[in-house]
Amino acid sequence: MASTTSLSGNRRSFAIIASGVVIIVSAFVLIGWTIGSHSLTQVLPGFPVMVPNTALSALALALALAWCSYTRGSNLSRIFAIAAGTFASLIGGLTIAHYLSGINFGLDQIFFPFAQTVVFETRPGRMSPHTALTLVAIGPAIAFLSRNKRAAHISEICTAFVIFMAWSAFLGYLFDAKLLRGLSNTNAMALPTAFSFLILSFGALAANPRSLIAGMLTNKSLGGVTMRRLLPVAVLAPTIIGFIEWYGIESSHFNIGFGIATSTLFLCAILVFIFSYFSLAIHRSDRKRRAIERDLEIKEEIYRNLVDYGMGLICSHDLSGKILSINPAALRILGYRQSDIVGRNLRSVVEPALRAEFDAYLREVTNKGIAGGLLRLMAHDGRAITFRYNNVLITDGRSPLYILGHAQDVSELLDVQEKLRQHSMTDALTGLYNRRGFLIMAEQQIKLEKRRGTTRGLTLLFADLDGLKSINDTFGHEAGNDAIVEFASIIRSCTRSADLGARWGGDEFVILLIGQTSATANTSIDRIRERIKLYNETSSKSYELAFSVGFADFDIESGRSLEEQIADADGKMYEDKRRRKQSRDDLVETHATVIKLGKQGLGSNVALSRNLN
């Protein structure tokens, strides 16, 4: 059914062709009046002629219909259609008034005063009452095209009346029924007039964007197919059978009773055939429809189960974020009821710190039509659940725009990934970063330091646990591991949380002091030494801890790599180790000298005191 104001190309083309046919017929008739040609104004000698007023009205109406159809109802074409319709209705109305009142308004020969040279009647050039009444009706049919819904319905009603009047005139000629075509043989609706009105009416129906009749005829539905097949039969079958009956009776081939009985029999047979044929067609179509509906129901059930029993989040929301629907699995994950969340804005469920990102997501999916990423939603119990989503903007044209979302709970996966990342970056024995983790985190810190206005200074410490081999050889590897763990714990306690500490390998450790230079790094080193001294004094272990350390300022502008500058600190650590080893060797030699002097009785206490100082 035509329920929109759009007009298909086929209907528009038909309206233009119909207008063209009427324009040609009217033009030929007007030329005939101009040159006084009977052949152009009459179909056959003795038949009524199409008078000038009728031809002019039909020409104006056809031009208006063609213009409206071609320009798709522009404002100027609508004005012309109103003017043409008003002109035709006015001509027809004044003619009817002339018949009823007997007052001559001078319309019959106003356009072609020489009409009597063609028609030799008492009222030369006057249209029949049937024609006048049809003009009164066809005027609004053309004038109200491409208007509002009520006007379009009035246009269709008037068009149907014009079709009825034109077809009745054809039947009047076919069955010699004079009253169906006019008052006399000459004062009647002419065949060109009836033909023009019929074609013009079909064109008006096609050009009416809200026409129920044209909409049904052009519809692909079962009703449209039935109407296209039945309508010609409903019009032509009774006409042909009626004509055969009339002709047989008029020519005395059979009597009235036989003619009526035969025509009734044939009509019944045709109606039964049509009824059976279309009943069978409707039956087949209904079976096919029910099979399609069952198939659709199965598919719909599959899709419904996919949504209802899917283990992810499936929801839809409008462009502002208002939730339109959500699947049961998502409700179970989030701990909400359907009534709690449908109609609520999804933004209110997003983790507060990420709501600005949610607004950015709405802009992205609205502009690009698709969006994906991670989103943290707050469950009913306050837990933050991370979802990985892939959402798309639905623009099917049958409903307002909305966004269809599908997401999976990846909280556990991200936790596992984070644990794996930490495991790959962390030393299993000490809990500090390993070499890989230190390099990754240090590179990130260096990038931050390179940004303008944020440079605070970086210092690299490279430490080595002294005597680890002796501890392993004397007390076992478990004691050696324990010494490494204790030393790592001291490093962690003596540095800030922002500093990066790592076990570089074996008994070697590296520390990146953030916001410190070599001038202040001694403070951290002294803190470590004090903690080791305290540990050695209070520990019940059989061994003592000692370490060597080297440090160097990290030069961001030098272009040297991180590992190259770590090697510098490592080199200084070995210098410290050599100094400490030399000091220990000197101390051992001093002790040996004291013991030797003591044996000689030369005042060992004084000598020992001097050497120790």
Coordinates of C-alpha atoms in Angstrom, one line a residue:
M1 CA 0.0 0.0 0.0
A2 CA 1.2 3.5 -0.8
S3 CA 1.9 5.1 2.5
T4 CA 4.8 7.3 1.7
T5 CA 5.1 10.4 -0.5
S6 CA 7.8 8.8 -2.7
L7 CA 6.9 7.8 -6.3
S8 CA 8.5 4.9 -8.1
G9 CA 10.1 5.5 -11.5
N10 CA 7.6 3.1 -13.3
R11 CA 4.6 5.0 -12.0
R12 CA 6.1 8.3 -12.9
S13 CA 6.9 7.1 -16.4
F14 CA 3.4 5.8 -16.8
A15 CA 1.9 9.1 -15.7
I16 CA 4.0 11.0 -18.2
I17 CA 3.2 8.7 -21.1
A18 CA -0.6 8.9 -20.2
S19 CA -0.3 12.7 -20.2
G20 CA 1.4 12.6 -23.6
V21 CA -1.3 10.5 -25.1
V22 CA -4.0 12.9 -23.9
I23 CA -2.0 15.9 -25.1
I24 CA -1.8 14.4 -28.6
V25 CA -5.5 13.6 -28.7
S26 CA -6.5 17.1 -27.5
A27 CA -4.1 18.8 -29.8
F28 CA -5.5 16.9 -32.9
V29 CA -9.0 17.8 -31.8
L30 CA -8.1 21.5 -31.5
I31 CA -6.4 21.5 -34.8
G32 CA -9.5 19.9 -36.3
W33 CA -11.6 22.8 -34.9
T34 CA -9.1 25.3 -36.2
I35 CA -9.2 24.0 -39.8
G36 CA -12.8 22.7 -39.7
S37 CA -11.9 19.0 -40.1
H38 CA -14.6 16.5 -39.3
S39 CA -12.1 13.6 -39.3
L40 CA -10.1 15.1 -36.5
T41 CA -13.1 15.9 -34.3
Q42 CA -15.2 12.8 -34.9
V43 CA -14.2 9.1 -34.7
L44 CA -17.0 8.1 -37.1
P45 CA -19.6 10.2 -39.0
G46 CA -22.6 10.9 -36.9
F47 CA -20.7 10.3 -33.6
P48 CA -20.5 13.1 -31.1
V49 CA -17.5 15.4 -31.4
M50 CA -15.0 16.5 -28.7
V51 CA -15.9 20.2 -28.3
P52 CA -13.2 22.9 -28.0
N53 CA -13.9 23.6 -24.3
T54 CA -13.4 19.9 -23.4
A55 CA -10.3 19.6 -25.6
L56 CA -8.7 22.7 -24.0
S57 CA -9.6 21.5 -20.5
A58 CA -8.1 18.0 -21.2
L59 CA -5.0 19.6 -22.7
A60 CA -4.4 21.8 -19.6
L61 CA -5.0 18.9 -17.2
A62 CA -2.6 16.7 -19.2
L63 CA 0.1 19.3 -19.2
A64 CA -0.3 19.8 -15.4
L65 CA -0.1 16.0 -14.8
A66 CA 3.0 15.7 -17.0
W67 CA 4.7 18.6 -15.2
C68 CA 3.9 17.3 -11.7
S69 CA 5.1 13.8 -12.7
Y70 CA 8.3 15.1 -14.3
T71 CA 9.3 17.5 -11.6
R72 CA 8.1 15.3 -8.8
G73 CA 5.7 17.8 -7.5
S74 CA 7.6 21.1 -7.4
N75 CA 5.9 24.2 -6.0
L76 CA 5.5 25.7 -9.5
S77 CA 4.0 22.5 -11.0
R78 CA 1.6 22.3 -8.0
I79 CA 0.4 25.9 -8.7
F80 CA -0.1 25.0 -12.4
A81 CA -2.0 21.9 -11.4
I82 CA -4.3 23.9 -9.2
A83 CA -4.9 26.4 -12.0
A84 CA -5.6 23.7 -14.6
G85 CA -7.9 21.8 -12.3
T86 CA -9.8 25.0 -11.3
F87 CA -10.2 25.9 -15.0
A88 CA -11.6 22.5 -15.9
S89 CA -14.0 22.4 -12.9
L90 CA -15.1 25.9 -13.7
I91 CA -15.9 25.1 -17.3
G92 CA -17.8 22.0 -16.3
G93 CA -19.6 23.6 -13.5
L94 CA -20.8 26.6 -15.6
T95 CA -22.0 24.1 -18.3
I96 CA -24.0 22.2 -15.8
A97 CA -25.5 25.5 -14.5
H98 CA -26.4 26.3 -18.1
Y99 CA -28.3 23.0 -18.4
L100 CA -30.1 23.4 -15.1
S101 CA -31.0 27.1 -15.3
G102 CA -31.2 27.7 -19.1
I103 CA -29.0 30.8 -18.7
N104 CA -26.4 31.1 -21.5
F105 CA -23.0 32.0 -20.0
G106 CA -21.5 32.2 -23.5
L107 CA -19.0 29.4 -22.9
D108 CA -19.9 27.2 -25.9
Q109 CA -18.1 29.4 -28.5
I110 CA -15.9 31.6 -26.4
F111 CA -12.7 29.9 -27.6
F112 CA -13.8 28.8 -31.2
P113 CA -16.6 31.1 -32.3
F114 CA -16.8 29.3 -35.7
A115 CA -17.8 26.0 -34.1
Q116 CA -21.1 26.0 -36.0
T117 CA -19.2 25.4 -39.2
V118 CA -18.4 21.9 -37.9
V119 CA -21.4 21.0 -35.8
F120 CA -24.8 21.7 -37.2
E121 CA -26.9 21.4 -34.1
T122 CA -29.1 23.8 -32.0
R123 CA -26.4 24.1 -29.5
P124 CA -23.1 24.1 -31.5
G125 CA -20.0 23.4 -29.4
R126 CA -21.7 22.6 -26.1
M127 CA -20.4 19.7 -24.1
S128 CA -22.8 17.0 -22.8
P129 CA -23.9 17.0 -19.2
H130 CA -21.9 13.7 -18.7
T131 CA -18.8 15.5 -19.9
A132 CA -19.4 18.6 -17.8
L133 CA -19.9 16.4 -14.7
T134 CA -16.8 14.5 -15.4
L135 CA -14.8 17.8 -15.8
V136 CA -16.1 19.0 -12.4
A137 CA -14.7 15.7 -10.9
I138 CA -11.4 15.5 -12.8
G139 CA -10.4 19.1 -11.8
P140 CA -9.8 18.2 -8.1
A141 CA -8.3 14.9 -9.1
I142 CA -5.4 16.8 -10.9
A143 CA -5.3 19.9 -8.6
F144 CA -4.8 17.8 -5.4
L145 CA -1.9 15.8 -6.7
S146 CA 1.3 15.8 -4.5
R147 CA -0.6 17.5 -1.7
N148 CA -1.2 16.3 1.9
K149 CA -2.7 13.0 2.8
R150 CA -6.4 14.2 2.9
A151 CA -6.1 16.0 -0.4
A152 CA -4.5 13.0 -2.0
H153 CA -7.4 10.8 -0.9
I154 CA -9.9 13.3 -2.3
S155 CA -7.9 13.2 -5.6
E156 CA -8.2 9.4 -5.7
I157 CA -12.0 9.4 -5.0
C158 CA -12.5 12.0 -7.8
T159 CA -10.3 9.9 -10.1
A160 CA -12.3 6.8 -9.4
F161 CA -15.5 8.7 -10.3
V162 CA -14.0 9.9 -13.6
I163 CA -13.1 6.3 -14.5
F164 CA -16.6 5.3 -13.7
M165 CA -18.1 8.0 -15.9
A166 CA -15.7 7.4 -18.8
W167 CA -16.2 3.6 -18.8
S168 CA -20.0 4.1 -18.6
A169 CA -19.7 6.2 -21.8
F170 CA -17.8 3.4 -23.5
L171 CA -20.4 0.9 -22.5
G172 CA -23.1 3.3 -23.7
Y173 CA -21.5 3.2 -27.2
L174 CA -20.9 -0.6 -27.0
F175 CA -24.5 -1.5 -26.1
D176 CA -26.1 1.5 -27.8
A177 CA -27.3 2.8 -24.4
K178 CA -27.8 6.5 -25.1
L179 CA -28.4 7.7 -21.6
L180 CA -25.0 6.3 -20.5
R181 CA -23.2 8.7 -22.9
G182 CA -25.4 11.8 -23.1
L183 CA -28.8 13.3 -24.1
S184 CA -28.7 12.5 -27.8
N185 CA -26.5 11.0 -30.5
T186 CA -24.7 14.4 -30.9
N187 CA -25.0 15.8 -27.4
A188 CA -23.0 13.1 -25.7
M189 CA -19.6 12.3 -24.3
A190 CA -17.5 11.8 -27.4
L191 CA -15.3 8.7 -27.8
P192 CA -12.1 10.9 -27.8
T193 CA -13.4 12.6 -24.6
A194 CA -14.1 9.3 -22.9
F195 CA -10.7 7.9 -24.0
S196 CA -8.9 11.0 -22.8
F197 CA -10.6 11.0 -19.4
L198 CA -9.9 7.3 -18.9
I199 CA -6.2 7.6 -19.8
L200 CA -5.9 10.8 -17.8
S201 CA -7.4 9.2 -14.7
F202 CA -5.0 6.2 -14.9
G203 CA -2.2 8.7 -15.1
A204 CA -3.5 10.6 -12.1
L205 CA -3.7 7.4 -10.1
A206 CA -0.1 6.6 -11.0
A207 CA 1.1 10.1 -10.2
N208 CA -0.7 10.2 -6.8
P209 CA 2.0 9.2 -4.3
R210 CA -0.6 8.2 -1.7
S211 CA -3.0 6.4 -4.0
L212 CA -4.3 3.2 -2.4
I213 CA -5.4 1.8 -5.7
A214 CA -2.1 2.4 -7.5
G215 CA -0.2 1.3 -4.5
M216 CA -2.0 -2.0 -4.4
L217 CA -1.6 -2.5 -8.1
T218 CA 2.2 -2.0 -8.0
N219 CA 2.7 -3.9 -4.7
K220 CA 4.5 -7.2 -4.8
S221 CA 2.3 -8.6 -2.0
L222 CA -0.2 -11.4 -2.5
G223 CA -3.0 -8.8 -2.6
G224 CA -1.2 -6.8 -5.3
V225 CA -0.7 -9.8 -7.4
T226 CA -4.3 -10.9 -7.0
M227 CA -5.6 -7.4 -7.9
R228 CA -3.5 -7.2 -11.0
R229 CA -4.8 -10.5 -12.2
L230 CA -8.4 -10.2 -11.2
L231 CA -9.1 -6.6 -12.2
P232 CA -8.8 -7.0 -16.0
V233 CA -11.0 -10.2 -15.8
A234 CA -13.6 -8.5 -13.6
V235 CA -13.9 -5.6 -16.1
L236 CA -13.5 -7.4 -19.5
A237 CA -15.2 -10.7 -18.9
P238 CA -18.7 -9.2 -18.1
T239 CA -18.3 -6.7 -20.9
I240 CA -17.4 -9.3 -23.5
I241 CA -20.1 -11.7 -22.4
G242 CA -22.7 -8.9 -22.2
F243 CA -21.8 -7.7 -25.6
I244 CA -22.2 -11.2 -27.1
E245 CA -25.6 -11.5 -25.4
W246 CA -26.7 -8.1 -26.7
Y247 CA -25.5 -8.7 -30.2
G248 CA -27.2 -12.1 -30.4
I249 CA -30.5 -10.7 -29.2
E250 CA -30.3 -7.6 -31.5
S251 CA -29.4 -9.8 -34.5
S252 CA -32.2 -12.3 -33.6
H253 CA -29.8 -15.2 -33.3
F254 CA -31.4 -16.2 -30.0
N255 CA -34.1 -14.9 -27.7
I256 CA -33.7 -12.9 -24.5
G257 CA -34.1 -16.0 -22.2
F258 CA -31.4 -18.0 -24.0
G259 CA -29.1 -15.0 -24.0
I260 CA -29.5 -14.3 -20.3
A261 CA -29.1 -18.0 -19.4
T262 CA -26.0 -18.4 -21.6
S263 CA -24.3 -15.3 -20.3
T264 CA -25.1 -16.3 -16.7
L265 CA -23.7 -19.8 -17.4
F266 CA -20.5 -18.4 -18.8
L267 CA -20.1 -15.8 -16.0
C268 CA -20.6 -18.6 -13.4
A269 CA -18.0 -20.7 -15.2
I270 CA -15.5 -17.9 -15.4
L271 CA -16.1 -17.0 -11.8
V272 CA -15.7 -20.6 -10.6
F273 CA -12.5 -20.9 -12.6
I274 CA -11.1 -17.7 -11.3
F275 CA -12.2 -18.6 -7.7
S276 CA -10.6 -22.1 -8.0
Y277 CA -7.4 -20.8 -9.7
F278 CA -6.8 -18.1 -7.1
S279 CA -7.8 -20.3 -4.2
L280 CA -5.2 -22.8 -5.3
A281 CA -2.6 -20.1 -5.8
I282 CA -3.4 -18.6 -2.4
H283 CA -3.2 -22.1 -0.9
R284 CA 0.2 -22.7 -2.4
S285 CA 1.4 -19.3 -1.4
D286 CA 0.1 -19.8 2.2
R287 CA 2.0 -23.1 2.4
K288 CA 5.1 -21.5 1.2
R289 CA 4.6 -18.6 3.6
R290 CA 4.1 -21.0 6.5
A291 CA 7.2 -22.9 5.6
I292 CA 9.2 -19.7 5.4
E293 CA 7.7 -18.6 8.8
R294 CA 8.7 -22.0 10.3
D295 CA 12.2 -21.6 8.9
L296 CA 12.4 -18.0 10.3
E297 CA 11.1 -19.2 13.7
I298 CA 13.9 -21.8 13.8
K299 CA 16.5 -19.3 12.8
E300 CA 15.1 -16.7 15.3
E301 CA 15.2 -19.3 18.0
I302 CA 18.8 -20.1 17.2
Y303 CA 19.7 -16.4 17.3
R304 CA 17.7 -16.0 20.5
N305 CA 19.5 -18.9 22.1
L306 CA 22.8 -17.5 20.9
V307 CA 22.1 -14.2 22.6
D308 CA 20.4 -15.7 25.7
Y309 CA 22.9 -18.4 26.4
G310 CA 26.0 -16.7 25.1
M311 CA 28.7 -16.3 27.8
G312 CA 29.6 -12.8 26.8
L313 CA 28.0 -9.4 27.0
I314 CA 25.5 -8.7 24.2
C315 CA 23.6 -5.5 24.4
S316 CA 22.3 -2.6 22.4
H317 CA 22.2 1.1 23.3
D318 CA 21.2 4.3 21.5
L319 CA 23.6 7.0 20.5
S320 CA 23.6 8.7 23.9
G321 CA 24.4 5.4 25.7
K322 CA 20.9 4.5 26.9
I323 CA 20.7 0.7 27.2
L324 CA 18.0 -0.8 25.1
S325 CA 18.5 -4.5 25.6
I326 CA 21.0 -6.8 27.4
N327 CA 21.4 -10.6 27.4
P328 CA 21.0 -12.8 30.6
A329 CA 24.7 -13.8 30.6
A330 CA 25.7 -10.2 31.0
L331 CA 23.2 -9.7 33.8
R332 CA 24.7 -12.7 35.6
I333 CA 28.3 -11.4 35.2
L334 CA 27.4 -7.9 36.4
G335 CA 24.9 -9.0 39.1
Y336 CA 22.0 -6.8 37.9
R337 CA 18.4 -7.5 37.1
Q338 CA 16.9 -6.7 33.8
S339 CA 14.8 -3.9 35.3
D340 CA 17.8 -2.4 37.0
I341 CA 19.8 -1.8 33.9
V342 CA 17.5 -1.5 30.8
G343 CA 16.7 2.1 30.2
R344 CA 19.8 3.2 32.2
N345 CA 22.7 4.9 30.6
L346 CA 25.7 2.6 30.2
R347 CA 28.0 5.5 31.2
S348 CA 26.7 5.2 34.8
V349 CA 28.0 1.6 34.9
V350 CA 31.4 2.5 33.6
E351 CA 34.3 2.8 36.1
P352 CA 34.2 6.5 37.1
A353 CA 37.9 7.1 36.1
L354 CA 37.1 5.9 32.5
R355 CA 33.9 7.8 31.8
A356 CA 35.7 10.4 29.7
E357 CA 37.0 7.4 27.6
F358 CA 33.4 6.2 27.3
D359 CA 32.3 9.6 25.9
A360 CA 35.2 9.3 23.4
Y361 CA 33.9 5.8 22.4
L362 CA 30.4 7.1 21.7
R363 CA 31.9 9.8 19.4
E364 CA 34.1 7.2 17.6
V365 CA 31.3 4.6 17.0
T366 CA 28.9 7.3 15.9
N367 CA 31.3 8.8 13.4
K368 CA 33.1 5.7 12.2
G369 CA 30.3 3.2 12.6
I370 CA 32.6 0.7 14.5
A371 CA 34.7 0.7 17.7
G372 CA 36.6 -1.8 19.7
G373 CA 38.8 -1.9 22.8
L374 CA 38.8 -2.4 26.6
L375 CA 36.1 -1.1 29.0
R376 CA 35.8 -1.5 32.7
L377 CA 32.3 -1.8 34.1
M378 CA 31.2 -1.7 37.7
A379 CA 29.3 -4.8 38.9
H380 CA 26.4 -4.5 41.3
D381 CA 28.7 -5.6 44.2
G382 CA 31.3 -2.9 43.3
R383 CA 33.8 -5.1 41.5
A384 CA 35.4 -3.7 38.4
I385 CA 35.2 -6.1 35.4
T386 CA 37.2 -5.5 32.3
F387 CA 35.5 -6.3 28.9
R388 CA 37.0 -6.4 25.5
Y389 CA 34.3 -5.0 23.2
N390 CA 33.6 -4.8 19.4
N391 CA 30.6 -2.6 18.7
V392 CA 29.0 -1.5 15.5
L393 CA 26.4 1.2 14.5
I394 CA 23.3 -0.3 13.0
T395 CA 21.8 1.7 10.2
D396 CA 19.2 -0.6 8.6
G397 CA 16.8 2.2 7.7
R398 CA 13.9 0.4 9.4
S399 CA 14.5 1.7 12.9
P400 CA 16.3 4.6 14.7
L401 CA 20.1 4.3 14.8
Y402 CA 21.4 2.2 17.6
I403 CA 24.6 0.5 18.6
L404 CA 25.0 -3.3 18.9
G405 CA 27.6 -4.3 21.3
H406 CA 29.4 -7.6 21.9
A407 CA 32.0 -8.0 24.7
Q408 CA 33.9 -10.7 26.6
D409 CA 35.0 -10.6 30.2
V410 CA 38.7 -10.6 30.0
S411 CA 39.5 -9.8 33.6
E412 CA 41.0 -13.2 34.4
L413 CA 42.9 -13.2 31.1
L414 CA 44.4 -9.8 31.8
D415 CA 45.3 -10.9 35.4
V416 CA 47.1 -13.9 33.9
Q417 CA 48.8 -11.8 31.3
E418 CA 49.9 -9.4 34.0
K419 CA 51.2 -12.2 36.1
L420 CA 53.1 -13.7 33.1
R421 CA 54.5 -10.2 32.4
Q422 CA 55.6 -9.8 35.9
H423 CA 57.0 -13.3 36.0
S424 CA 59.0 -12.6 32.8
M425 CA 60.3 -9.4 34.3
T426 CA 60.9 -10.5 37.8
D427 CA 63.7 -12.5 39.4
A428 CA 62.1 -15.5 41.0
L429 CA 64.6 -15.6 43.9
T430 CA 64.7 -12.0 45.1
G431 CA 61.4 -10.5 43.8
L432 CA 63.4 -7.7 42.2
Y433 CA 63.3 -7.0 38.5
N434 CA 65.5 -9.3 36.4
R435 CA 67.7 -8.0 33.6
R436 CA 64.9 -7.9 31.0
G437 CA 62.4 -6.3 33.4
F438 CA 65.0 -3.7 34.5
L439 CA 65.9 -2.7 30.9
I440 CA 62.2 -2.3 29.9
M441 CA 61.3 -0.2 33.0
A442 CA 64.4 1.8 32.8
E443 CA 63.9 2.6 29.1
Q444 CA 60.4 3.9 29.9
Q445 CA 61.8 6.1 32.7
I446 CA 64.5 7.4 30.4
K447 CA 61.8 8.4 27.9
L448 CA 60.0 10.3 30.6
E449 CA 63.2 12.1 31.6
K450 CA 63.8 13.2 28.0
R451 CA 60.5 15.1 28.0
R452 CA 61.1 18.9 28.4
G453 CA 60.7 20.2 31.9
T454 CA 60.7 16.8 33.6
T455 CA 64.4 16.0 33.9
R456 CA 65.3 15.3 37.5
G457 CA 68.5 13.3 37.2
L458 CA 69.3 9.6 37.0
T459 CA 72.1 7.7 38.7
L460 CA 73.1 4.1 38.1
L461 CA 74.4 2.0 41.0
F462 CA 76.1 -1.4 40.3
A463 CA 76.6 -3.6 43.4
D464 CA 78.2 -6.9 43.9
L465 CA 77.8 -9.2 46.9
D466 CA 81.3 -10.0 48.2
G467 CA 82.3 -13.4 49.3
L468 CA 79.4 -15.3 47.8
K469 CA 81.6 -18.1 46.6
S470 CA 83.1 -18.6 50.0
I471 CA 79.6 -18.7 51.5
N472 CA 78.6 -21.4 49.0
D473 CA 81.7 -23.4 49.5
T474 CA 81.6 -23.2 53.3
F475 CA 77.9 -23.3 54.2
G476 CA 76.3 -24.6 51.0
H477 CA 74.3 -23.1 48.1
E478 CA 71.2 -22.7 50.2
A479 CA 73.1 -20.3 52.4
G480 CA 74.4 -18.5 49.3
N481 CA 70.8 -18.1 48.0
D482 CA 69.7 -16.9 51.4
A483 CA 72.5 -14.3 51.4
I484 CA 71.4 -13.1 48.0
V485 CA 67.7 -12.8 49.2
E486 CA 68.8 -10.9 52.4
F487 CA 71.0 -8.5 50.3
A488 CA 68.1 -7.9 47.9
S489 CA 65.8 -7.2 50.8
I490 CA 68.3 -4.6 52.2
I491 CA 68.5 -2.9 48.8
R492 CA 64.7 -2.8 48.6
S493 CA 64.4 -1.3 52.1
C494 CA 67.1 1.4 51.4
T495 CA 65.7 2.7 48.1
R496 CA 62.4 4.5 47.4
S497 CA 59.5 2.9 45.6
A498 CA 60.1 5.0 42.5
D499 CA 63.7 3.7 42.2
L500 CA 64.3 0.6 40.1
G501 CA 66.2 -2.3 41.6
A502 CA 67.2 -5.5 39.8
R503 CA 69.2 -8.6 40.1
W504 CA 71.5 -8.3 37.1
G505 CA 72.7 -11.8 37.4
G506 CA 74.4 -14.1 40.0
D507 CA 75.5 -11.9 42.9
E508 CA 75.3 -8.6 40.8
F509 CA 72.6 -6.0 41.3
V510 CA 71.8 -2.8 39.5
I511 CA 69.8 0.2 40.9
L512 CA 68.5 3.2 38.9
L513 CA 68.1 6.1 41.4
I514 CA 65.5 8.5 40.1
G515 CA 65.8 12.2 40.9
Q516 CA 69.4 11.8 42.2
T517 CA 72.9 12.5 41.0
S518 CA 76.3 11.1 41.9
A519 CA 76.6 13.9 44.5
T520 CA 73.6 12.5 46.4
A521 CA 74.0 8.8 45.6
N522 CA 76.5 8.4 48.5
T523 CA 73.5 8.9 50.8
S524 CA 71.8 5.8 49.4
I525 CA 75.0 3.8 49.5
D526 CA 75.7 4.8 53.1
R527 CA 72.2 3.8 54.0
I528 CA 72.8 0.3 52.5
R529 CA 76.1 0.0 54.3
E530 CA 74.5 0.9 57.7
R531 CA 71.8 -1.7 57.1
I532 CA 74.3 -4.4 56.3
K533 CA 76.4 -3.5 59.4
L534 CA 73.2 -3.7 61.5
Y535 CA 72.4 -7.0 59.8
N536 CA 75.8 -8.5 60.5
E537 CA 75.6 -7.4 64.2
T538 CA 72.1 -8.8 64.8
S539 CA 72.0 -11.8 62.5
S540 CA 72.3 -15.3 63.7
K541 CA 73.7 -16.5 60.4
S542 CA 77.1 -18.1 60.3
Y543 CA 78.3 -15.7 57.6
E544 CA 78.4 -11.9 57.2
L545 CA 77.3 -9.8 54.2
A546 CA 79.6 -7.4 52.4
F547 CA 79.3 -5.7 49.0
S548 CA 81.2 -3.5 46.5
V549 CA 79.5 -0.8 44.6
G550 CA 80.1 1.6 41.8
F551 CA 77.9 4.5 40.6
A552 CA 77.7 6.9 37.7
D553 CA 75.4 9.7 36.5
F554 CA 73.2 8.6 33.6
D555 CA 73.9 11.0 30.7
I556 CA 70.6 11.3 28.7
E557 CA 72.2 13.5 26.0
S558 CA 75.2 11.4 25.3
G559 CA 73.4 9.0 23.0
R560 CA 75.0 6.0 24.7
S561 CA 72.8 3.0 25.4
L562 CA 71.6 2.0 28.8
E563 CA 73.8 -1.1 28.9
E564 CA 76.9 0.9 28.0
Q565 CA 76.3 3.2 30.9
I566 CA 75.6 0.3 33.2
A567 CA 79.0 -1.1 32.1
D568 CA 80.6 2.2 33.4
A569 CA 79.0 1.7 36.8
D570 CA 80.1 -1.9 36.7
G571 CA 83.7 -0.8 36.0
K572 CA 83.6 1.6 39.0
M573 CA 82.2 -1.2 41.1
Y574 CA 85.3 -3.3 40.3
E575 CA 87.5 -0.4 41.2
D576 CA 85.7 -0.3 44.6
K577 CA 86.1 -4.1 44.9
R578 CA 89.9 -3.8 44.2
R579 CA 90.3 -1.1 46.8
R580 CA 88.4 -3.1 49.4
K581 CA 90.4 -6.2 48.6
Q582 CA 93.7 -4.1 48.9
S583 CA 92.5 -2.8 52.3
R584 CA 91.7 -6.3 53.5
D585 CA 95.1 -7.5 52.3
D586 CA 96.9 -4.6 54.1
L587 CA 94.9 -5.4 57.2
V588 CA 95.9 -9.0 57.1
E589 CA 99.6 -8.1 56.6
T590 CA 99.4 -5.6 59.5
H591 CA 98.0 -8.4 61.8
A592 CA 100.9 -10.7 60.7
T593 CA 103.5 -8.0 61.6
V594 CA 101.9 -7.3 65.0
I595 CA 102.1 -11.0 65.8
K596 CA 105.7 -11.2 64.8
L597 CA 106.7 -8.1 66.8
G598 CA 104.8 -9.5 69.8
K599 CA 107.0 -12.5 69.8
Q600 CA 110.0 -10.2 69.8
G601 CA 108.6 -8.2 72.7
L602 CA 108.8 -4.9 71.1
G603 CA 105.6 -3.4 72.3
S604 CA 102.9 -5.0 70.2
N605 CA 100.1 -2.8 71.5
V606 CA 101.7 0.4 70.4
A607 CA 102.7 -0.9 67.0
L608 CA 99.2 -2.4 66.4
S609 CA 97.6 0.9 67.3
R610 CA 99.8 2.9 64.9
N611 CA 99.2 0.4 62.0
L612 CA 95.5 0.4 62.6
N613 CA 95.4 4.2 62.5

